[in-house]
Amino acid sequence: KSTQAQAQAQAQPRASVAPPLMQKVAPDLARYTDDVLFGTVWERPGLAKRDRSLVTVTTLIATGRTGPLQGHAGRALDNGVTPRQLSGLVTHLAFYCGWPSAVAALEPLDALFKARGIDTATLKDARALLPAPADDAQRAAAVKAALAGTAPALADLTNDVLFADLWRNPALSPRDRSLVTVAALAATGASDQLDFHLGLAQRNGLSRAELAEAITHLAFYAGWPKAMAAAGRLAKADGADDA
Amino acid sequence: KSTQAQAQAQAQPRASVAPPLMQKVAPDLARYTDDVLFGTVWERPGLAKRDRSLVTVTTLIATGRTGPLQGHAGRALDNGVTPRQLSGLVTHLAFYCGWPSAVAALEPLDALFKARGIDTATLKDARALLPAPADDAQRAAAVKAALAGTAPALADLTNDVLFADLWRNPALSPRDRSLVTVAALAATGASDQLDFHLGLAQRNGLSRAELAEAITHLAFYAGWPKAMAAAGRLAKADGADDA
Amino acid sequence: KSTQAQAQAQAQPRASVAPPLMQKVAPDLARYTDDVLFGTVWERPGLAKRDRSLVTVTTLIATGRTGPLQGHAGRALDNGVTPRQLSGLVTHLAFYCGWPSAVAALEPLDALFKARGIDTATLKDARALLPAPADDAQRAAAVKAALAGTAPALADLTNDVLFADLWRNPALSPRDRSLVTVAALAATGASDQLDFHLGLAQRNGLSRAELAEAITHLAFYAGWPKAMAAAGRLAKADGADDA
């Protein structure tokens, strides 16, 4: 009987991740989806599936492609991201991609939480902020200096709300915030801001190899040009480190 | 009785602008929405609420985040933007963000106009163009020179349709067109075009402080990186003025 | 009787392409749509209507503005684009704009194919790849050199999947892939990648004039700033050719 089951399993093709509509309308895309994206890229070492989920969900929200969001947020839960982290990610992206991008994520997340029976009372923030990084005063002074003559209110909001509050909110670890921020910047082509955040990400515990792998993963969700531009900034950061 | 009402008002918490779904799925975002975005940013001096509405509505259309558009266009009417100005803004953005972005705004605006009982016959353009600015021939020659060898048809359309017609259409004042254009360029990361338009905006009557405040406001609707990039261009323009 | 019909035809205004909703909510935009976009731009020589359809459909998918996609994909069929080419275009854009942008195109295309009675069995790929271009080994080595130290997996995927497989898939000709790629890069502001692809496009058979006309056409669908940025890159490429 076991041999018969084994033979049946071998006779059946591997289940396709590509949905029937894709197999029908864009059969080549279905093949790439099964063989390359899910067969190879998601299985690559160098970046945990949990982190690949953070990069994927971030890219969907940052680029306003919320159709597949409920599905990928569910996959994120399966890969170990907590509901509170998903909620914290949405709040984080409100600042990095604008309120409307975050707002568009609320309904898909609500539908997911309902479908999984998740109690949203667990999403409430305890409001005990993490300590500020040792070099934060230096960073705040640099922001103030850069914007003082041009947009001082933007400098104050950057220091008082973004860094003194959002980044220290324990809903997401600083390492996860950095991964999400790098993915959001890369997905939206904010190359100039990547220079600072690729460095901060490494200070927050992401390895150089994880960042390269996140950018490679993101090629499939934000498109090749965005990944190539981000890889260029990572190469530049490497050069600066060597110098 | 008056004292009783006063006591009741004090006992009730300030009404939250954040919708119930946001309070449930992203409670921290709801807090930032009430305390920072509506409690502080919208109330800041330096840019009229009417102008904040123009920046907000422009950002929603430019970035294709039309979910909150009907609500924010309604707020724009409350803040003193006229229906004809909203209609003119959509037409203006067709050129600066592409036809499909403008087309996506038609249904939300139509729903708003119906809900408010606004007669769309008032949106018809009288077609008496405003005079061309004194330095327009110089601007047209620069466009022609820049594009002559590469894309002469694009130069002709820029001069004959954009500047000789759209910008002189009285549905929106040149000042409002500049505010909308700067917001659209900043929201879509068109930094190179900002250099010219930050200068034109000041010639059209927007103050340096209003532009800085518009960029700060836009951080919340298009995301921090877009505002930081635009502030960088404003700083550069300031430097050029000083030189 | 013929004279009567003639008189009637003359009495009737030219049919408007602008939909009634646009005429109502944004009457000036309707006028530009009829007089400039469809009355002039689509009728311009220098780029075939079939190619204008490829540029338009690409821009809609690349920018996530899928509302008008079914209509424009139908126009593409009318202009001579085949169903298999539309399907191949979607697969191509998955790589250049990200999977979610391609996925969002599946339902509108499926609805179109159903409405036209198109048998989706014809979309299956025969899988006999086109030969690699003569200079492909040189291109692959350059990619490997540029990314070797930073993101070697991204280099391998670029060479093994994008160029050794996708670009050689006969569903779209290399010339059409280049037109679609240039339009996608221009529409999403990927200026740095345009430098390489404007050159490849000309090696793949697109004329300099066709590229300029494609960029001019794209101004109306992706917005003026995107077209101006792309024209700048085309001018730069011209300069490099002259040198």
Coordinates of N, CA, C and O in Angstrom, one line a residue, chain A residues 4 23-24 29 36 118 129 152 187 197 215 221-222:
Chain A
Q4 N 2.3 1.7 -3.3 CA 1.3 2.2 -4.2 C 1.1 3.8 -4.0 O 1.1 4.5 -5.0
Q23 N -2.2 30.4 -15.0 CA -1.9 29.3 -15.9 C -2.6 29.4 -17.3 O -2.1 29.0 -18.3
K24 N -3.8 30.0 -17.2 CA -4.6 30.1 -18.4 C -4.2 31.4 -19.3 O -4.0 31.3 -20.5
L29 N 4.3 32.8 -17.4 CA 4.4 33.4 -16.1 C 4.2 32.3 -15.0 O 4.8 32.3 -13.9
V36 N 10.8 29.2 -10.8 CA 11.9 30.1 -10.3 C 11.5 30.8 -9.0 O 12.2 30.7 -8.0
I118 N -7.9 35.7 14.9 CA -6.9 36.5 15.7 C -7.6 37.6 16.5 O -8.3 38.4 15.9
L129 N 8.7 52.4 25.4 CA 9.7 52.5 24.3 C 11.0 51.9 24.5 O 11.5 51.8 25.7
P152 N 12.6 73.3 8.8 CA 12.8 72.9 10.2 C 11.7 72.0 10.8 O 12.0 71.2 11.6
A187 N 11.9 49.4 -3.0 CA 10.7 49.1 -3.8 C 10.1 50.4 -4.4 O 9.5 50.4 -5.5
H197 N 20.2 54.1 5.2 CA 19.5 53.0 5.8 C 20.2 51.6 5.6 O 20.0 50.7 6.4
I215 N 17.4 42.1 -1.4 CA 17.3 42.9 -2.7 C 17.0 41.9 -3.8 O 16.2 42.3 -4.8
Y221 N 9.3 41.1 -6.8 CA 8.0 41.8 -6.3 C 8.0 43.2 -6.6 O 6.9 43.8 -6.7
A222 N 9.1 43.9 -6.8 CA 9.1 45.3 -7.2 C 9.7 45.5 -8.6 O 9.6 46.6 -9.1

